[in-house]
Amino acid sequence: MKKTLTSILTRTLFIVLFVTLQAATLVAMFLAFRKYFAYFYLFCILLTVFATLYIVSSNTNPAYKIAWIIPIMLFPIFGGPFYLMFGKVRPSRKERKLTAEIEERYHSVVNHRKDEFNSLREESKDAAIQASYIEKAASAPVYTNTETTYFSLGEEMFERMLQELEKAEKFIFMEYFILQEGKMWNAILEVLERKAATGVDVRVMYDDMGCLFTLPANYAQILEEKGIHCCVFNRFTNIFSSRFNNRDHRKICVIDGNIGFTGGINLADEYINAIEKHGHWKDTAIMLRGDAVWSLTVMFLALWDYVRHEQDEFDEYAPTISVDAPGYVQPFNDSPLDNDAVGENVYMNMISRAKEYVYITTPYLIIDNEMITALSTAAKSGIDVRIITPHIADKKFVHSLTRSHYEVLLTAGVRIYEYTPGFIHAKSFVADDEYAIVGTINLDFRSLYLHYECAAWMYKTPAVVEIKQDFLTTLARSQEVPVDDCQKVKGIRRLGLSILRIFAPLM
C-alpha cells in the first residue's frame, strides 16, 4: 500500500509539473511575440469570430453554446484559441475513421431482433416506441429471455459479483471508471489472478482520469505481469486537448457472456461502505443473465478493440445459455462522438410518456432547459415526479449547482428529497410500475454529453418493482426540500448561483 501511494504521489507530481510546463510554454510564446502583438491580436480576433460562428452553427446543446460564447466574447484574445483546444466535441478524421470501423463491426454482430421487437409492440405500442428510439440511436436491440437482478447497495452487488467471478470458465471482461486498491478491488483482483492462471481470458480496462489519484501510472503493466490483459482509456498526457474531457465512465463486468453487471458502482471501498467518505454511500446495480448480456459484451469488445487497435472475433464471446424470464431488457451505450445525446433522450422519453409517476435517483442535478421543461411539464400534467439527490456532498461546488436547480422544479410541482444518511451515487429511473433504467448516466452535462456511458432499459421485468420499492425505502430515509428554503436564498448568493448555472456545461 505504501509503495502504491508513493507511486500515485509521484505520478501526480509529474502531471502537475507537466501541466505547469505546458502553461509556462504558452505564456512564454505570448511574451516572445509581444512585438508582433498587433498581428497576434488580429489573428486571435479572427479565431474568436471563427469559433463563435462555428459554435452558433453547430448542433450542440444551446446551453453548451452559451457557456462558451460568453467567455469567448469577454476574452477575445484567449477565447477563440481556448475553445479550439478544449471546446470542440467533433471527432478528428482519424477518430471518425476508427469509430466508423468499430461501429461497422458492432452493427454486424448486434442484429435487430425482429421477433422480440414485434412481441413488445403487440404488448405495448408505447414501450415499443421507446425501444425503437434506443435501437436506432444506439444500435441496441431489445431482448427477452434475460433475468434481471437488482442490487440496492454496493455491498450486495460485490458479494454476488465475487460468487459469479468464481464460476468463470472462459472469459472475464471488466471496464470501470475507477479502480482503487482496498478490500473491494483486492478481493476481485485475487480471483482474476487465479482465473487468469487457469487460462481464463481476463481483461481489465479503466479510465486514466478516473484513476489518476487511485492507481500508479504503471498499473496496467502490473496487471499484465499477473496474466491479466489490461488497457487504459484515454491516457491523460496533454491538457491542450479536447479529448481529455471524453472519459470512459461506464461500469461493465461480463462473465462467460452469460452474466453481466452494470450500474453506478465503481471498484473502490467507499462504494461498499468499507470506508466512509461522505456518510453512508448508496449506490445501485443490475445483473443480467441471458441473451441481453450480448450487448454488454459487444460494448466492451468494441471499445477494447478501439483502444488496443485489435480485432476480436466477437461471435466467440456470445451467450451460451438460454434463460426463460419475463419482460424485456435493452442495454445501450452512449458515446460523445455520435452527435446524439442518447442517455438524455432516453430519460426524457420516459418522463414525457409517464402516465402516473416517474421516480429518479441521481447524485447530480445539473440539467439543461430541455430536461427542466420535461420534468416541469410532467409535474404540471399531474404526474408524480420525485427526485432523490445527496444530502452530504462529494463536491461542495457541484452540490451547490445541483441545489440551484431546485427552485424552478419545485415551483412546477416536482418533489425533491435529499438522502439524509450520506451520499447517493445511484443513477436510476422508474415509471408506472412498468419501466426502469439503471446505469452510469448522471443528470449532468459531462455524463449526458462528454462521457462514454451505458445503461439498461427494462420493461416489465421483476427488477422494475424492486427498483420502485428501493426508491420508496430510500425516500423514507430522506428529507423533502421545501420550496420556501430555495426562495430564502439571498440576492448575492442567488446571483452567484445564476452565473454558475450559465457555465455549468463546462464544469
Coordinates of C-alpha atoms in Angstrom, one line a residue:
M1 CA 0.0 0.0 0.0
K2 CA 2.8 2.4 0.9
K3 CA 4.6 1.6 -2.4
T4 CA 1.3 2.3 -4.3
L5 CA 0.7 5.6 -2.5
T6 CA 4.3 6.7 -3.3
S7 CA 3.8 5.8 -6.9
I8 CA 0.5 7.7 -7.1
L9 CA 2.0 10.8 -5.5
T10 CA 5.0 10.6 -7.9
R11 CA 2.6 10.4 -10.8
T12 CA 0.5 13.3 -9.5
L13 CA 3.6 15.4 -9.1
F14 CA 4.8 14.6 -12.6
I15 CA 1.4 15.6 -14.0
V16 CA 1.4 18.9 -12.1
L17 CA 4.8 19.7 -13.3
F18 CA 3.9 18.7 -16.9
V19 CA 0.8 20.8 -16.9
T20 CA 2.7 23.7 -15.4
L21 CA 5.4 23.4 -18.1
Q22 CA 2.7 23.4 -20.8
A23 CA 1.1 26.5 -19.3
A24 CA 4.5 28.2 -18.9
T25 CA 5.4 27.4 -22.5
L26 CA 2.1 29.0 -23.7
V27 CA 2.8 32.2 -21.6
A28 CA 6.4 32.3 -23.0
M29 CA 5.1 32.1 -26.5
F30 CA 2.8 35.1 -25.9
L31 CA 5.6 37.1 -24.3
A32 CA 8.0 36.2 -27.2
F33 CA 5.6 37.6 -29.7
R34 CA 4.9 40.9 -27.9
K35 CA 6.4 42.9 -30.6
Y36 CA 4.1 41.3 -33.1
F37 CA 1.1 41.9 -30.8
A38 CA -1.0 43.7 -33.3
Y39 CA -0.8 40.8 -35.8
F40 CA -1.2 38.3 -33.0
Y41 CA -4.3 40.2 -31.7
L42 CA -5.8 40.3 -35.2
F43 CA -5.2 36.6 -35.6
C44 CA -6.9 35.8 -32.2
I45 CA -9.8 38.0 -33.1
L46 CA -10.3 36.1 -36.3
L47 CA -10.1 32.8 -34.4
T48 CA -12.7 34.2 -32.0
V49 CA -15.0 35.1 -34.8
F50 CA -14.5 31.7 -36.4
A51 CA -15.1 29.9 -33.1
T52 CA -18.2 31.9 -32.4
L53 CA -19.7 31.2 -35.9
Y54 CA -18.8 27.5 -35.5
I55 CA -20.5 27.3 -32.1
V56 CA -23.7 29.1 -33.3
S57 CA -24.0 26.9 -36.4
S58 CA -23.2 23.6 -34.6
N59 CA -25.9 21.2 -33.5
T60 CA -24.7 21.1 -29.9
N61 CA -26.9 21.9 -26.8
P62 CA -27.9 25.6 -26.6
A63 CA -26.7 25.8 -23.0
Y64 CA -23.3 24.5 -24.1
K65 CA -23.2 27.1 -26.8
I66 CA -24.0 30.0 -24.4
A67 CA -21.5 28.7 -21.8
W68 CA -18.7 29.0 -24.5
I69 CA -19.8 32.2 -26.3
I70 CA -19.8 34.3 -23.2
P71 CA -16.2 33.8 -22.2
I72 CA -15.1 33.9 -25.8
M73 CA -16.7 37.3 -26.2
L74 CA -15.4 38.5 -22.9
F75 CA -11.8 37.4 -23.6
P76 CA -11.4 37.7 -27.4
I77 CA -7.6 37.2 -27.3
F78 CA -7.8 33.9 -25.5
G79 CA -11.4 32.8 -26.0
G80 CA -11.1 31.5 -29.6
P81 CA -7.9 29.5 -29.1
F82 CA -9.1 28.2 -25.8
Y83 CA -12.3 26.9 -27.4
L84 CA -10.4 25.3 -30.3
M85 CA -8.3 23.4 -27.8
F86 CA -10.9 22.4 -25.2
G87 CA -14.4 23.1 -26.5
K88 CA -14.7 21.1 -29.8
V89 CA -16.5 17.8 -29.4
R90 CA -16.3 17.0 -33.1
P91 CA -14.0 14.0 -33.5
S92 CA -10.9 14.2 -35.7
R93 CA -10.7 12.5 -39.1
K94 CA -8.7 9.7 -37.5
E95 CA -11.2 9.3 -34.7
R96 CA -14.1 9.2 -37.2
K97 CA -12.4 6.6 -39.2
L98 CA -11.7 4.3 -36.2
T99 CA -15.2 4.9 -34.8
A100 CA -16.8 4.0 -38.2
E101 CA -14.8 0.8 -38.3
I102 CA -15.8 -0.2 -34.8
E103 CA -19.5 0.8 -35.4
E104 CA -19.5 -1.3 -38.6
R105 CA -18.2 -4.3 -36.7
Y106 CA -20.6 -3.6 -33.8
H107 CA -23.6 -3.5 -36.2
S108 CA -22.5 -6.7 -37.9
V109 CA -22.9 -8.7 -34.7
V110 CA -25.6 -6.9 -32.8
N111 CA -28.6 -7.5 -35.1
H112 CA -32.2 -6.3 -34.9
R113 CA -34.2 -8.9 -33.0
K114 CA -37.4 -8.8 -35.0
D115 CA -39.4 -11.4 -33.1
E116 CA -38.6 -9.8 -29.7
F117 CA -39.5 -6.3 -31.0
N118 CA -42.7 -7.4 -32.6
S119 CA -43.7 -9.2 -29.4
L120 CA -43.0 -5.9 -27.5
R121 CA -45.1 -3.9 -30.0
E122 CA -48.0 -6.2 -29.6
E123 CA -47.8 -5.9 -25.8
S124 CA -47.3 -2.1 -25.7
K125 CA -47.0 0.4 -28.5
D126 CA -45.7 2.9 -26.0
A127 CA -42.9 0.6 -24.9
A128 CA -42.1 -0.2 -28.5
I129 CA -41.7 3.5 -29.3
Q130 CA -39.2 3.9 -26.5
A131 CA -37.3 0.7 -27.5
S132 CA -37.3 1.8 -31.2
Y133 CA -35.5 5.0 -30.4
I134 CA -32.9 3.2 -28.3
E135 CA -32.3 0.7 -31.1
K136 CA -32.0 3.3 -33.8
A137 CA -29.9 5.8 -31.9
A138 CA -27.6 3.3 -30.1
S139 CA -27.8 0.2 -32.3
A140 CA -29.1 -1.6 -29.2
P141 CA -31.7 -4.3 -29.8
V142 CA -34.4 -5.3 -27.3
Y143 CA -34.1 -8.8 -25.7
T144 CA -36.3 -11.3 -24.0
N145 CA -35.0 -14.4 -22.1
T146 CA -33.0 -12.3 -19.7
E147 CA -33.1 -12.5 -15.9
T148 CA -32.7 -9.1 -14.1
T149 CA -31.3 -9.0 -10.5
Y150 CA -31.4 -5.6 -8.8
F151 CA -28.9 -4.6 -6.1
S152 CA -29.9 -1.7 -3.8
L153 CA -26.4 -1.4 -2.3
G154 CA -22.8 -1.8 -3.4
E155 CA -22.2 -4.4 -0.7
E156 CA -24.9 -6.7 -2.2
M157 CA -23.5 -6.4 -5.7
F158 CA -19.9 -7.0 -4.5
E159 CA -20.9 -10.3 -2.8
R160 CA -22.7 -11.6 -5.8
M161 CA -20.0 -10.5 -8.2
L162 CA -17.4 -12.4 -6.3
Q163 CA -19.6 -15.5 -6.5
E164 CA -20.1 -15.2 -10.3
L165 CA -16.4 -14.5 -10.9
E166 CA -15.5 -17.7 -9.2
K167 CA -17.7 -19.6 -11.7
A168 CA -15.9 -18.1 -14.8
E169 CA -14.6 -20.7 -17.2
K170 CA -13.9 -18.8 -20.5
F171 CA -13.5 -15.1 -20.0
I172 CA -14.0 -12.1 -17.7
F173 CA -14.3 -8.6 -19.1
M174 CA -14.2 -5.6 -16.7
E175 CA -14.5 -1.9 -17.6
Y176 CA -14.6 0.7 -14.9
F177 CA -14.1 4.4 -14.4
I178 CA -12.4 4.0 -11.0
L179 CA -10.3 1.2 -9.6
Q180 CA -8.7 1.6 -6.2
E181 CA -6.7 -0.9 -4.1
G182 CA -8.6 -1.9 -1.0
K183 CA -11.0 -4.5 0.3
M184 CA -13.2 -4.5 -2.8
W185 CA -10.7 -4.4 -5.6
N186 CA -8.1 -6.6 -3.9
A187 CA -10.7 -9.4 -3.4
I188 CA -11.7 -9.1 -7.0
L189 CA -8.1 -9.0 -8.2
E190 CA -7.3 -12.2 -6.3
V191 CA -10.0 -14.0 -8.2
L192 CA -8.9 -12.5 -11.5
E193 CA -5.3 -13.5 -11.0
R194 CA -6.3 -17.1 -10.1
K195 CA -8.6 -17.4 -13.1
A196 CA -6.0 -16.0 -15.5
A197 CA -3.6 -18.6 -14.3
T198 CA -6.0 -21.3 -15.3
G199 CA -6.4 -20.0 -18.8
V200 CA -9.4 -17.8 -18.5
D201 CA -9.2 -14.7 -20.8
V202 CA -9.2 -11.9 -18.2
R203 CA -9.3 -8.3 -19.4
V204 CA -9.5 -5.1 -17.4
M205 CA -10.0 -1.6 -18.9
Y206 CA -10.0 1.5 -16.7
D207 CA -10.2 5.3 -17.3
D208 CA -6.9 7.1 -16.7
M209 CA -8.5 10.3 -15.4
G210 CA -10.9 8.3 -13.1
C211 CA -7.9 6.5 -11.7
L212 CA -5.5 9.5 -11.7
F213 CA -5.3 9.6 -7.9
T214 CA -6.1 5.9 -7.1
L215 CA -3.6 3.9 -9.2
P216 CA 0.1 4.2 -10.1
A217 CA 0.9 5.1 -13.7
N218 CA 2.3 1.7 -14.5
Y219 CA -0.7 -0.2 -13.1
A220 CA -1.6 -1.7 -16.5
Q221 CA 1.9 -3.3 -16.7
I222 CA 1.4 -4.6 -13.1
L223 CA -1.8 -6.4 -14.2
E224 CA -0.2 -7.7 -17.4
E225 CA 2.5 -9.3 -15.3
K226 CA -0.2 -11.1 -13.3
G227 CA -1.5 -12.6 -16.6
I228 CA -4.4 -10.1 -16.8
H229 CA -4.7 -8.2 -20.1
C230 CA -5.2 -4.5 -19.4
C231 CA -5.5 -1.2 -21.2
V232 CA -6.0 2.3 -20.1
F233 CA -8.6 4.5 -21.7
N234 CA -7.6 8.0 -23.0
R235 CA -4.3 8.5 -21.0
F236 CA -4.1 11.9 -19.6
T237 CA -0.9 13.5 -21.0
N238 CA -1.9 16.8 -22.6
I239 CA -4.2 19.5 -21.1
F240 CA -4.3 21.2 -24.5
S241 CA -6.6 18.5 -26.0
S242 CA -10.4 18.4 -26.1
R243 CA -10.2 14.6 -25.8
F244 CA -9.2 14.6 -22.2
N245 CA -12.8 15.6 -21.5
N246 CA -14.1 12.4 -23.0
R247 CA -13.8 9.9 -20.2
D248 CA -14.9 6.2 -20.1
H249 CA -17.5 6.5 -17.3
R250 CA -19.0 3.1 -18.0
K251 CA -19.1 0.2 -15.5
I252 CA -19.3 -3.2 -17.1
C253 CA -18.5 -6.7 -15.9
V254 CA -19.2 -9.7 -18.2
I255 CA -18.5 -13.3 -17.3
D256 CA -18.5 -16.0 -20.0
G257 CA -21.0 -14.0 -22.0
N258 CA -23.9 -15.2 -19.8
I259 CA -23.7 -12.8 -16.8
G260 CA -23.4 -9.1 -17.0
F261 CA -23.2 -6.3 -14.4
T262 CA -23.7 -2.6 -14.8
G263 CA -24.8 0.4 -12.7
G264 CA -23.2 3.2 -10.8
I265 CA -20.8 1.1 -8.7
N266 CA -17.0 1.6 -9.2
L267 CA -14.5 -0.8 -7.7
A268 CA -13.4 1.2 -4.7
D269 CA -14.1 0.8 -1.0
E270 CA -16.5 3.7 -0.5
Y271 CA -18.9 2.1 -2.9
I272 CA -19.4 -0.9 -0.5
N273 CA -19.1 1.3 2.7
A274 CA -15.9 -0.4 3.7
I275 CA -14.6 3.1 4.3
E276 CA -16.7 6.3 5.0
K277 CA -16.1 9.3 2.7
H278 CA -19.4 11.2 2.7
G279 CA -21.6 9.4 5.2
H280 CA -23.4 6.3 4.1
W281 CA -22.8 5.6 0.4
K282 CA -25.8 4.4 -1.5
D283 CA -25.3 3.0 -5.0
T284 CA -27.2 0.5 -7.2
A285 CA -26.5 -2.0 -9.9
I286 CA -28.3 -4.5 -12.1
M287 CA -27.2 -8.0 -13.0
L288 CA -28.3 -9.5 -16.3
R289 CA -28.3 -13.3 -17.1
G290 CA -29.2 -14.4 -20.5
D291 CA -29.5 -13.0 -24.0
A292 CA -29.2 -9.3 -23.2
V293 CA -25.6 -9.8 -21.9
W294 CA -24.6 -9.9 -25.5
S295 CA -24.9 -6.2 -25.9
L296 CA -22.7 -5.6 -22.8
T297 CA -20.1 -7.9 -24.2
V298 CA -20.1 -6.2 -27.6
M299 CA -19.9 -2.7 -25.9
F300 CA -16.8 -3.9 -24.1
L301 CA -15.1 -5.5 -27.1
A302 CA -15.8 -2.6 -29.4
L303 CA -14.2 -0.1 -27.1
W304 CA -11.4 -2.5 -26.2
D305 CA -10.5 -3.0 -29.9
Y306 CA -10.7 0.7 -30.4
V307 CA -8.2 1.4 -27.7
R308 CA -5.9 -1.5 -28.4
H309 CA -6.2 -1.5 -32.2
E310 CA -7.2 -5.1 -32.2
Q311 CA -9.9 -7.1 -34.0
D312 CA -11.6 -9.7 -31.9
E313 CA -13.9 -12.3 -33.3
F314 CA -17.0 -11.2 -31.4
D315 CA -19.0 -14.3 -32.1
E316 CA -16.6 -16.3 -29.9
Y317 CA -18.0 -14.5 -26.8
A318 CA -21.7 -14.9 -27.4
P319 CA -24.1 -16.2 -24.7
T320 CA -24.2 -20.0 -24.3
I321 CA -27.2 -20.4 -22.0
S322 CA -31.0 -19.9 -22.6
V323 CA -33.0 -18.3 -19.8
D324 CA -36.8 -18.3 -19.5
A325 CA -37.6 -14.9 -17.9
P326 CA -40.4 -12.4 -18.1
G327 CA -40.1 -8.9 -19.5
Y328 CA -37.8 -7.0 -21.9
V329 CA -34.2 -5.7 -21.5
Q330 CA -32.3 -3.3 -23.7
P331 CA -28.7 -2.5 -22.7
F332 CA -27.5 0.6 -24.5
N333 CA -24.3 2.7 -24.9
D334 CA -23.9 6.5 -25.2
S335 CA -20.9 7.9 -27.0
P336 CA -19.8 11.6 -27.0
L337 CA -18.7 11.2 -30.7
D338 CA -22.1 10.3 -32.3
N339 CA -23.8 13.8 -32.0
D340 CA -26.8 12.2 -30.3
A341 CA -27.4 12.6 -26.6
V342 CA -28.9 9.1 -26.3
G343 CA -28.9 9.0 -22.5
E344 CA -30.7 12.3 -22.1
N345 CA -33.2 11.4 -24.8
V346 CA -34.0 8.0 -23.2
Y347 CA -34.6 9.7 -19.9
M348 CA -36.8 12.4 -21.4
N349 CA -38.7 9.8 -23.4
M350 CA -39.5 8.0 -20.1
I351 CA -40.5 11.3 -18.4
S352 CA -42.7 12.5 -21.2
R353 CA -44.5 9.1 -21.6
A354 CA -45.1 8.5 -17.9
K355 CA -48.8 8.2 -17.0
E356 CA -48.7 8.0 -13.2
Y357 CA -45.3 8.6 -11.8
V358 CA -41.6 8.8 -12.5
Y359 CA -39.1 8.4 -9.7
I360 CA -35.4 9.4 -10.2
T361 CA -32.2 9.0 -8.1
T362 CA -29.2 10.9 -9.2
P363 CA -26.0 12.2 -7.5
Y364 CA -26.1 15.4 -9.5
L365 CA -28.9 17.6 -10.9
I366 CA -27.2 19.9 -13.3
I367 CA -29.6 19.9 -16.2
D368 CA -30.3 21.9 -19.3
N369 CA -33.5 23.7 -20.3
E370 CA -34.9 20.7 -22.2
M371 CA -34.7 18.4 -19.1
I372 CA -36.1 21.1 -16.9
T373 CA -39.0 21.5 -19.3
A374 CA -39.7 17.8 -19.5
L375 CA -39.7 17.4 -15.7
S376 CA -41.8 20.5 -15.1
T377 CA -44.3 19.7 -17.8
A378 CA -44.8 16.2 -16.4
A379 CA -45.3 17.5 -12.9
K380 CA -47.8 20.2 -14.1
S381 CA -49.6 17.5 -16.0
G382 CA -50.4 15.6 -12.8
I383 CA -47.5 13.1 -13.0
D384 CA -46.0 12.3 -9.6
V385 CA -42.4 13.3 -10.3
R386 CA -39.9 12.8 -7.4
I387 CA -36.1 13.1 -7.3
I388 CA -33.7 12.0 -4.7
T389 CA -30.2 13.7 -4.5
P390 CA -27.5 13.5 -1.9
H391 CA -27.7 15.5 1.4
I392 CA -23.9 15.1 2.0
A393 CA -22.0 16.3 -1.0
D394 CA -18.9 14.7 -2.5
K395 CA -18.0 18.0 -4.2
K396 CA -19.5 21.1 -2.5
F397 CA -19.2 23.3 -5.5
V398 CA -21.1 20.8 -7.7
H399 CA -23.7 20.2 -4.9
S400 CA -24.4 23.9 -4.9
L401 CA -25.0 23.8 -8.6
T402 CA -27.4 20.8 -8.0
R403 CA -29.3 22.8 -5.4
S404 CA -29.5 25.8 -7.7
H405 CA -31.9 23.9 -9.9
Y406 CA -34.3 23.0 -7.2
E407 CA -36.5 26.1 -7.1
V408 CA -37.7 26.0 -10.8
L409 CA -38.5 22.3 -10.4
L410 CA -40.2 22.6 -7.0
T411 CA -42.3 25.6 -8.3
A412 CA -43.5 23.4 -11.1
G413 CA -44.6 20.6 -8.7
V414 CA -41.6 18.3 -8.8
R415 CA -40.8 16.9 -5.3
I416 CA -37.2 16.8 -4.4
Y417 CA -35.6 14.9 -1.5
E418 CA -32.1 14.7 -0.1
Y419 CA -30.7 11.4 1.1
T420 CA -30.0 12.3 4.8
P421 CA -27.6 9.5 5.8
G422 CA -25.0 10.5 3.2
F423 CA -24.2 10.4 -0.5
I424 CA -26.4 8.8 -3.1
H425 CA -24.5 7.8 -6.2
A426 CA -27.2 5.7 -7.9
K427 CA -28.5 6.7 -11.4
S428 CA -31.9 5.1 -11.8
F429 CA -35.4 6.0 -13.3
V430 CA -38.6 4.0 -12.6
A431 CA -42.0 4.8 -14.0
D432 CA -45.6 3.4 -13.8
D433 CA -44.5 0.0 -12.4
E434 CA -43.5 -0.9 -15.9
Y435 CA -40.3 0.9 -16.9
A436 CA -36.9 1.3 -15.3
I437 CA -33.4 2.3 -16.2
V438 CA -30.3 1.5 -14.2
G439 CA -26.9 2.6 -15.4
T440 CA -24.0 5.0 -15.3
I441 CA -25.6 8.2 -16.7
N442 CA -25.8 11.1 -14.3
L443 CA -28.0 14.1 -14.8
D444 CA -25.2 16.5 -15.5
F445 CA -23.6 17.8 -18.7
R446 CA -20.5 15.7 -18.5
S447 CA -22.4 12.5 -18.3
L448 CA -25.0 13.4 -20.8
Y449 CA -22.7 15.0 -23.5
L450 CA -19.0 14.3 -22.9
H451 CA -18.5 10.8 -21.4
Y452 CA -18.9 7.2 -22.6
E453 CA -21.8 5.8 -20.7
C454 CA -24.1 2.8 -20.6
A455 CA -27.3 1.6 -19.0
A456 CA -30.1 -1.0 -19.2
W457 CA -33.7 -0.1 -20.1
M458 CA -36.2 -2.5 -18.8
Y459 CA -39.9 -3.1 -19.4
K460 CA -42.0 -5.4 -17.1
T461 CA -39.1 -7.3 -15.6
P462 CA -39.2 -8.3 -11.9
A463 CA -36.5 -5.8 -11.2
V464 CA -38.8 -2.8 -12.0
V465 CA -40.9 -3.4 -9.0
E466 CA -37.8 -3.9 -6.8
I467 CA -36.3 -0.6 -8.1
K468 CA -39.6 1.2 -7.2
Q469 CA -39.6 -0.4 -3.7
D470 CA -36.0 0.6 -3.1
F471 CA -36.8 4.2 -4.1
L472 CA -39.7 4.3 -1.6
T473 CA -37.4 2.8 1.1
T474 CA -34.8 5.4 0.3
L475 CA -37.4 8.1 0.4
A476 CA -38.2 7.2 4.0
R477 CA -34.6 8.0 4.9
S478 CA -34.6 11.3 3.0
Q479 CA -35.8 14.8 3.8
E480 CA -38.0 16.7 1.4
V481 CA -36.8 20.0 0.2
P482 CA -39.5 22.8 0.7
V483 CA -39.7 25.4 -2.0
D484 CA -39.6 28.1 0.8
D485 CA -36.0 27.1 1.6
C486 CA -35.0 27.9 -2.0
Q487 CA -36.8 31.2 -2.0
K488 CA -35.0 32.3 1.1
V489 CA -31.6 32.3 -0.7
K490 CA -30.2 35.9 -0.5
G491 CA -29.6 38.1 -3.5
I492 CA -25.8 37.9 -3.7
R493 CA -25.8 34.1 -3.4
R494 CA -28.6 33.8 -5.9
L495 CA -26.7 36.0 -8.4
G496 CA -23.6 33.8 -7.9
L497 CA -25.6 30.6 -8.5
S498 CA -27.2 32.1 -11.6
I499 CA -23.7 32.8 -13.0
L500 CA -22.5 29.3 -12.1
R501 CA -25.5 27.8 -13.9
I502 CA -24.5 29.6 -17.1
F503 CA -21.1 27.9 -17.0
A504 CA -22.4 24.6 -15.7
P505 CA -21.9 22.9 -19.1
L506 CA -18.2 23.5 -18.9
M507 CA -17.7 22.0 -15.4

